[in-house]
Coordinates of N, CA and C in Angstrom, one line a residue:
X1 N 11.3 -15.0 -2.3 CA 11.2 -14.5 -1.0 C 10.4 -15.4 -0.2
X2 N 11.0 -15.7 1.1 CA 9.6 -16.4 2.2 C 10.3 -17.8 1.7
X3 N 10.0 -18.4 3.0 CA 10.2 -20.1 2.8 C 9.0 -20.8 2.9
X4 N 8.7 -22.1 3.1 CA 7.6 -22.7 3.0 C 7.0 -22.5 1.5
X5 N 6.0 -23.5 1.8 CA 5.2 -23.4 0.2 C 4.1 -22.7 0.3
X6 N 3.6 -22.4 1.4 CA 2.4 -22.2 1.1 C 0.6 -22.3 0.8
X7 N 1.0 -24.2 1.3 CA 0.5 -24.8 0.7 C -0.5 -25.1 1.5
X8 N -1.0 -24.1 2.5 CA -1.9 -24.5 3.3 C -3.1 -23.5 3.1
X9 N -3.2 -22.5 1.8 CA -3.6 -21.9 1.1 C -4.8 -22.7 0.5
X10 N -6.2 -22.4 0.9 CA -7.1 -23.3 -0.1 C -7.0 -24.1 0.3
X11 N -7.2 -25.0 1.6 CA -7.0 -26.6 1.9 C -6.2 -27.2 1.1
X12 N -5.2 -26.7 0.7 CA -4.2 -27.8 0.2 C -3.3 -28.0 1.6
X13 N -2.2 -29.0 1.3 CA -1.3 -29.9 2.5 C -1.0 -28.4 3.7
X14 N -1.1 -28.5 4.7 CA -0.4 -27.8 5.8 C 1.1 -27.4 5.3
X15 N 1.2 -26.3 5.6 CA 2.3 -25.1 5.2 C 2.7 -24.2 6.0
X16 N 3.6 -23.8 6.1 CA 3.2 -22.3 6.4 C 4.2 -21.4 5.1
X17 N 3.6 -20.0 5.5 CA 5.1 -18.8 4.9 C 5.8 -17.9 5.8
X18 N 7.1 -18.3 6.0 CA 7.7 -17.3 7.1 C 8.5 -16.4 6.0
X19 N 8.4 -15.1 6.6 CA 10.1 -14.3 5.4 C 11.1 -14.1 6.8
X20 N 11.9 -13.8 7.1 CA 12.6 -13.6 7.6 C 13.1 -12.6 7.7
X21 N 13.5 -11.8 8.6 CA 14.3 -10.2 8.5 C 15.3 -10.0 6.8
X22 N 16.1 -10.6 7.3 CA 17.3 -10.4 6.3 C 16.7 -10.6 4.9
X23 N 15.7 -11.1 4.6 CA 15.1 -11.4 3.4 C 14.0 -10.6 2.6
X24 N 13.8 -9.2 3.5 CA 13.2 -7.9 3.2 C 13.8 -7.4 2.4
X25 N 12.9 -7.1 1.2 CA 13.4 -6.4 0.9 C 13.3 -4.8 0.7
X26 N 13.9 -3.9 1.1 CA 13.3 -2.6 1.7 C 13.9 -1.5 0.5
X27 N 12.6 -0.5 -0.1 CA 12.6 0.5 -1.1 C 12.4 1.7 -0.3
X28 N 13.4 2.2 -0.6 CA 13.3 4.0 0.1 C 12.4 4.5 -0.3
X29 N 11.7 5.8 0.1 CA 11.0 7.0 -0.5 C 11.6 7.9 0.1
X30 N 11.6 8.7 -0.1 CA 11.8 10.2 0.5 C 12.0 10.7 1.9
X31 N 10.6 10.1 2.6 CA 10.1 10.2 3.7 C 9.5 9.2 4.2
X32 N 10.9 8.0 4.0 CA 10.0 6.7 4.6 C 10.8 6.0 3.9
X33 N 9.8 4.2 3.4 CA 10.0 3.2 3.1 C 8.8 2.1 3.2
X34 N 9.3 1.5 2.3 CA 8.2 -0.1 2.0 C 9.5 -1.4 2.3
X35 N 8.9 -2.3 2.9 CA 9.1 -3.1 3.2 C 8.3 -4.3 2.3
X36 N 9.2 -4.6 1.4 CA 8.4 -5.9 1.5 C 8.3 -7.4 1.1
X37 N 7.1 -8.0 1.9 CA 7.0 -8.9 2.4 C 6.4 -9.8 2.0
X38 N 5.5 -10.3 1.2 CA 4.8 -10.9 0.6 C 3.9 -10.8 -1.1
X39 N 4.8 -11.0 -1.8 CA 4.1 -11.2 -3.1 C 2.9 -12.0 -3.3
X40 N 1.8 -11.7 -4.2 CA 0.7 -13.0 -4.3 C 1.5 -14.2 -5.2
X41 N 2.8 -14.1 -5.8 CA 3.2 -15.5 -6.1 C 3.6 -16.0 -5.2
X42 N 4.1 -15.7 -3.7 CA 4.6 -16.3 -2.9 C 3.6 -16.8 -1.5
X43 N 2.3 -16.3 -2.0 CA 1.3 -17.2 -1.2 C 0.0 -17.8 -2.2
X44 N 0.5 -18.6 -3.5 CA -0.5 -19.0 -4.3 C -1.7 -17.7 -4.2
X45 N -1.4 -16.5 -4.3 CA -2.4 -15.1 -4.7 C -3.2 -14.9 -3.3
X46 N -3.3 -16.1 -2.3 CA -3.8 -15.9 -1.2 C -4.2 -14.2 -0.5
X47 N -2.9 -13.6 -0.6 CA -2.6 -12.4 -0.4 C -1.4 -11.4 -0.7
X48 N -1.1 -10.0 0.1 CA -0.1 -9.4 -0.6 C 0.4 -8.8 0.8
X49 N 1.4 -8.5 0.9 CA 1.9 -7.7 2.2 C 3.2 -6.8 2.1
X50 N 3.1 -6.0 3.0 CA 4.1 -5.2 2.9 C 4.0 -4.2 4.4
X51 N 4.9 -3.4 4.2 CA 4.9 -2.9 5.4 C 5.7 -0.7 5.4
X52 N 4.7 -0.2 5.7 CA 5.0 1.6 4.7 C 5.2 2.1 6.2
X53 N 6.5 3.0 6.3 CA 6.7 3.9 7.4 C 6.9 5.4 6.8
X54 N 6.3 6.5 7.2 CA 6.0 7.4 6.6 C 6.6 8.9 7.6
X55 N 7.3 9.1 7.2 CA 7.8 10.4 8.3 C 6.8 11.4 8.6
X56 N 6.8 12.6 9.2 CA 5.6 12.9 9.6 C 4.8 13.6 8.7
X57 N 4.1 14.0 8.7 CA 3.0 14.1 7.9 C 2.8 13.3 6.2
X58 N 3.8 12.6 6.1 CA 3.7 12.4 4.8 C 2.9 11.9 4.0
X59 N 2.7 12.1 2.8 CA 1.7 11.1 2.2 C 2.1 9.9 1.9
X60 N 1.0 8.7 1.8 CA 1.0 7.5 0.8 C 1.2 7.4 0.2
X61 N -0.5 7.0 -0.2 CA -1.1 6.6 -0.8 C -1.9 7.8 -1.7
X62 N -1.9 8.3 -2.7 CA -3.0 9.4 -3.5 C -4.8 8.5 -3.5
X63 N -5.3 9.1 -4.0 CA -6.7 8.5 -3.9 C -6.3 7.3 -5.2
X64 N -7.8 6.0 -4.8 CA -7.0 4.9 -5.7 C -8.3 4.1 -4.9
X65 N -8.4 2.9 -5.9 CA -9.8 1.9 -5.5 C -9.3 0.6 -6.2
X66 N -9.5 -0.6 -5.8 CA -9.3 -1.8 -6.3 C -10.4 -2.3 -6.3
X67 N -10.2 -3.1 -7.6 CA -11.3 -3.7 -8.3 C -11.9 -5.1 -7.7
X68 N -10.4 -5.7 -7.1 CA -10.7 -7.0 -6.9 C -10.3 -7.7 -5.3
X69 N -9.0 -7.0 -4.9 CA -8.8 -6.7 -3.6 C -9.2 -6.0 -2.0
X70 N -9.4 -6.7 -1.3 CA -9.8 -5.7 0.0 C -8.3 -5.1 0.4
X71 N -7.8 -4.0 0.9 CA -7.1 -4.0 1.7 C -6.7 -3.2 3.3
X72 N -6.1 -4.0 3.8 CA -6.0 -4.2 5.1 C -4.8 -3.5 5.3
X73 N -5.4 -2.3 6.2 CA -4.0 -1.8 7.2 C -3.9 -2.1 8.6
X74 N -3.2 -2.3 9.4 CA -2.6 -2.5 10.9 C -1.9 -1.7 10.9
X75 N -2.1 -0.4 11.8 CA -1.4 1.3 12.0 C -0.5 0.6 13.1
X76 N 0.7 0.1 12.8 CA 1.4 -0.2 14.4 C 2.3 0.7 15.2
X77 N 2.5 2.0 14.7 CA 2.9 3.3 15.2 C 2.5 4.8 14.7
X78 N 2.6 5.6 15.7 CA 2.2 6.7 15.3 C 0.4 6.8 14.2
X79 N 0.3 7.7 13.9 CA -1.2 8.1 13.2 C -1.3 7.6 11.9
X80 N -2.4 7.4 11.1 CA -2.5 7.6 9.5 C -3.9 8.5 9.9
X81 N -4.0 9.4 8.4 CA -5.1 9.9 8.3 C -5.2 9.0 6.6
X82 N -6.9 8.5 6.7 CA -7.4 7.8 5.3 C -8.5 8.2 5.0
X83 N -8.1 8.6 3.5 CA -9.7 9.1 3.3 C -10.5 7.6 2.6
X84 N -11.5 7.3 3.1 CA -12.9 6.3 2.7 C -14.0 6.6 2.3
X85 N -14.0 6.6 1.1 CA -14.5 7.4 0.1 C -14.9 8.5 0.0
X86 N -16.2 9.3 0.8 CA -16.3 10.6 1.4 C -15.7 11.2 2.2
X87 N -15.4 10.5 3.1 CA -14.7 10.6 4.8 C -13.3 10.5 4.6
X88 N -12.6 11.2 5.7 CA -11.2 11.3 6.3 C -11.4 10.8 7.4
X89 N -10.3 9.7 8.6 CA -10.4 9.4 9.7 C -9.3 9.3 10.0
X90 N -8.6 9.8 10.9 CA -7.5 9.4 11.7 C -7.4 8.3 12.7
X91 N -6.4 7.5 12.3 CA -6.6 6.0 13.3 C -5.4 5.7 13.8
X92 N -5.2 5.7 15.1 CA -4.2 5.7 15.7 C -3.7 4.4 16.0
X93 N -2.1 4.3 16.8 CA -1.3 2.9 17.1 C -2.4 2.0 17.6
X94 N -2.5 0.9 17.0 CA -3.1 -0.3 17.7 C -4.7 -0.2 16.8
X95 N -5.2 0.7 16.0 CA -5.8 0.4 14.9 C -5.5 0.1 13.7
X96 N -7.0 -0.6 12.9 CA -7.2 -0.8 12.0 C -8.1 -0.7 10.7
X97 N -8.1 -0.2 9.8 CA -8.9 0.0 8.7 C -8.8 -1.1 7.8
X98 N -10.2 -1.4 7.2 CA -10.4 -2.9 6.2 C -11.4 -1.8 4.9
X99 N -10.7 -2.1 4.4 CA -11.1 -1.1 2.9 C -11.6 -2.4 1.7
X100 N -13.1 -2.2 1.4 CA -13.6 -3.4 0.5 C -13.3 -3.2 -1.3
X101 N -13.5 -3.3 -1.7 CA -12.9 -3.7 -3.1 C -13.7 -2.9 -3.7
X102 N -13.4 -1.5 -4.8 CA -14.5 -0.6 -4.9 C -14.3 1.0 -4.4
X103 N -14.1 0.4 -2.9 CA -14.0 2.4 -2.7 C -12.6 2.6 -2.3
X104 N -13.0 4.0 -2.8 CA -12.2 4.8 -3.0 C -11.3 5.2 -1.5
X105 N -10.1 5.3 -1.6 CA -9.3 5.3 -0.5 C -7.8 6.0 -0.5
X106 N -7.3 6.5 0.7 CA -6.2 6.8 0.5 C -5.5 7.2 1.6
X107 N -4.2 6.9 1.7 CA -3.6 7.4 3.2 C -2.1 8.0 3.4
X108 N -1.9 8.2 4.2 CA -0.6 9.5 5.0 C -0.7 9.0 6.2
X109 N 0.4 9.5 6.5 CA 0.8 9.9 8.0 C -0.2 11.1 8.4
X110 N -0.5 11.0 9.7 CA -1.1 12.0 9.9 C -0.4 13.2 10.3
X111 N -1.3 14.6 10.1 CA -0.6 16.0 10.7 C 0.1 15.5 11.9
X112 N 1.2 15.8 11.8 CA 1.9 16.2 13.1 C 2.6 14.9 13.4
X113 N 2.5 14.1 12.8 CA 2.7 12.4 13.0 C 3.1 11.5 12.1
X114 N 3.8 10.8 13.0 CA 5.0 9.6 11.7 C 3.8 8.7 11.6
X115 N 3.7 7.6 10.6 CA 3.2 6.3 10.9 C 3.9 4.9 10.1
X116 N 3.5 3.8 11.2 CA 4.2 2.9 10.5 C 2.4 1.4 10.3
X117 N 2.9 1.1 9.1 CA 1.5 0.6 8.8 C 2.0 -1.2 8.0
X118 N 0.7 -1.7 8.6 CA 1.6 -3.5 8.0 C 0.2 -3.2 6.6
X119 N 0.4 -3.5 5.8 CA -0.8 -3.5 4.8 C -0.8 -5.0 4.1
X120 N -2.4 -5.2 4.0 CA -2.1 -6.6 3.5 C -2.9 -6.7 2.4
X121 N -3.1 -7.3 1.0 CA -4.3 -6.9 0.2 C -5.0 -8.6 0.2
X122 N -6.2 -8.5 -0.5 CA -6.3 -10.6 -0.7 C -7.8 -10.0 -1.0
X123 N -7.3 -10.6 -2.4 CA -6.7 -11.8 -3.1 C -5.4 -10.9 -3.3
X124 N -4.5 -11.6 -3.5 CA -3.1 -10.9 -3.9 C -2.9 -11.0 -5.1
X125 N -2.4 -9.5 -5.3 CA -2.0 -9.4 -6.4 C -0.7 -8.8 -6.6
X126 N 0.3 -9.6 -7.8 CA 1.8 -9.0 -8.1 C 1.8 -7.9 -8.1
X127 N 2.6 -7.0 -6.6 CA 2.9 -5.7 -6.6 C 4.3 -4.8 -5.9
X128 N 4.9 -5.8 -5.5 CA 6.5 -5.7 -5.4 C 6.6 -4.8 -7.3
X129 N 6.4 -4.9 -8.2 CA 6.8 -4.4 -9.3 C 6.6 -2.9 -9.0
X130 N 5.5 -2.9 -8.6 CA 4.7 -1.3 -8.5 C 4.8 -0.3 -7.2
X131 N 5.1 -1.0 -6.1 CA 6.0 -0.5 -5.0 C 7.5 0.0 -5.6
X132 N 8.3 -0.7 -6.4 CA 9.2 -0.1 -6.5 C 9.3 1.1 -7.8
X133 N 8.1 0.8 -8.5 CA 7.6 2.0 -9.3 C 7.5 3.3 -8.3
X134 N 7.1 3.1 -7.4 CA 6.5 3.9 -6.8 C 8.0 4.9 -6.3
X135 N 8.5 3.9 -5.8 CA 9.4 4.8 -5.0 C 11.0 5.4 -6.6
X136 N 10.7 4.9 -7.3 CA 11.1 5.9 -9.0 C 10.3 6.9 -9.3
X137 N 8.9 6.6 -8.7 CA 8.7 8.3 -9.3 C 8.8 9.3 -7.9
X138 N 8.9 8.8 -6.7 CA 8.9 9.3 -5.3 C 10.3 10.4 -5.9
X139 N 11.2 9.2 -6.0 CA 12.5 10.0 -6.4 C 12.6 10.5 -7.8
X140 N 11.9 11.2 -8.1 CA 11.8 11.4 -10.0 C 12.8 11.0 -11.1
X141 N 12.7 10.0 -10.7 CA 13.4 8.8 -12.1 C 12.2 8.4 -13.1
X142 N 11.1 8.1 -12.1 CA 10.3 7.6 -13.2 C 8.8 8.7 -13.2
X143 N 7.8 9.0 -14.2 CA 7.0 9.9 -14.1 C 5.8 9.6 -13.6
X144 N 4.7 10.0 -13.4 CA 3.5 9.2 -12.6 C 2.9 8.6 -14.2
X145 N 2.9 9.8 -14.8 CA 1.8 9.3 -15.9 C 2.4 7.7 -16.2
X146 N 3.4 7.3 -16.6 CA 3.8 6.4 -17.4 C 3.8 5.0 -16.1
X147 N 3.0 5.2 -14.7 CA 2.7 4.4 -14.6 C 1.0 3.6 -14.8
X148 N 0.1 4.8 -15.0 CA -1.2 5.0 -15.4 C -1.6 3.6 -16.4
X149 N -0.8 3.3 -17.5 CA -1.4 2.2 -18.6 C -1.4 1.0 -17.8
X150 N -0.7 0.9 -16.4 CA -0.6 -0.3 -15.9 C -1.6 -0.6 -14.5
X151 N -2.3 0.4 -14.3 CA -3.4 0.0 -13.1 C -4.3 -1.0 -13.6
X152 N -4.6 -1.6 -14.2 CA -5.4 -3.1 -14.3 C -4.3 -3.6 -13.8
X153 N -3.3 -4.5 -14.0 CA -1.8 -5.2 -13.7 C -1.7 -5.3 -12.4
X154 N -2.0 -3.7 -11.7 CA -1.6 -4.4 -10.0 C -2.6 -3.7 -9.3
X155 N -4.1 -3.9 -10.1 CA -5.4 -3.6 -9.3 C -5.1 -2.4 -8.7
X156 N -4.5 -1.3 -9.3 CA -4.9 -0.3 -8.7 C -5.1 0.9 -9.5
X157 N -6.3 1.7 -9.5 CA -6.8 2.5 -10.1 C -7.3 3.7 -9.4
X158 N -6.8 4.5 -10.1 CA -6.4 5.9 -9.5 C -7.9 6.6 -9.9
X159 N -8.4 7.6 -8.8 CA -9.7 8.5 -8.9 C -9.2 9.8 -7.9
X160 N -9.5 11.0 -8.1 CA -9.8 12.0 -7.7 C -10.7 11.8 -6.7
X161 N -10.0 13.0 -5.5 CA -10.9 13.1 -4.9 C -10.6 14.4 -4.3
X162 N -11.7 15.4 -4.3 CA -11.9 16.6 -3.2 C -11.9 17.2 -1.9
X163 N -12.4 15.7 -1.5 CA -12.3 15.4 0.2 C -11.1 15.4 0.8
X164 N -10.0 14.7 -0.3 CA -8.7 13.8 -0.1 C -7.3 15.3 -0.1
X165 N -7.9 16.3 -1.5 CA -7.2 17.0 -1.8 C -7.2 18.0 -0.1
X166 N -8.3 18.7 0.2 CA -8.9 19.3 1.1 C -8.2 18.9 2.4
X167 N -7.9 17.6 3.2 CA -7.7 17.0 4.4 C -6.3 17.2 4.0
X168 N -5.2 17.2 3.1 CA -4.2 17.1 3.4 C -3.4 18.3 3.0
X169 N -4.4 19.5 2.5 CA -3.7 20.9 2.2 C -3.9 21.4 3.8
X170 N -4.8 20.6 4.8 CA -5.2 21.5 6.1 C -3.5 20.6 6.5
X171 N -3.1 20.0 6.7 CA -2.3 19.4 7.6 C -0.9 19.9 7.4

């Protein structure tokens, strides 16, 4: 995926990475889609990208914390509600939330509202595998548990949360 090398990652030679429309590649959910866009093998781990549109109220993301990754949303339409760690916050088109490596997080579409979100993680880590996990168990082909042995693999580790359950039984 993406042209260029990359290689301007880390002071190495001037690069860039473009992907191109036609070169998306796009995984349904239910009530939505992932877009995506950037692997961390396709920017030397630099980072990870993708891009989640979520019909209205829907959920993401369940609660979940990375160990090693920040990650970055750009809300470019309609609402998300995210819970951060204790807190829920609603952030509307033309916001952004930067989530540090550690807490605990998780996001939807907000009540009443579609949203479309660019997400970026870095350091990047291989997660095109687990996006399309995702959207197998969205459509129950694949089970949640049996993706559980694999959260070290794509830095994502799943926690409970009360706050999380609470904000999205109101909506």
């Amino acid at each position: 995926m993406g042209t260029g090398s990359g290689a301007g990652i880390a002071g190495r030679a001037a690069g860039a990475f473009v992907v191109q429309p036609a070169e998306v590649e796009r995984v349904e959910l239910p009530h939505g889609a992932f877009q995506l866009l950037a692997d961390a093998s396709s920017t030397s781990g630099a980072f990870g990208a993708n891009r989640l549109t979520l019909g209205v109220g829907a959920d993401g993301a369940r609660p979940h914390c990375h160990a090693v990754s920040w990650e970055v949303f750009s809300v470019l339409d309609g609402a998300a509600e995210f819970l951060l760690g204790d807190r829920t916050e609603v952030v509307a088109a033309g916001g952004l939330v930067a989530v540090p490596p550690g807490l605990p997080h998780a996001f939807g579409a907000a009540p009443g509202s579609s949203t479309d979100l660019l997400v970026v993680a870095t350091p990047g880590v291989e997660r095109f595998a687990y996006f399309r996990r995702l959207s197998g168990i969205a459509w129950g082909r694949e089970r949640f548990d049996d993706l559980l042995p694999d959260q070290d693999t794509y830095d994502v580790h799943f926690v409970e949360s009360a706050v999380w359950d609470a904000a999205r039984a109101r909506g």
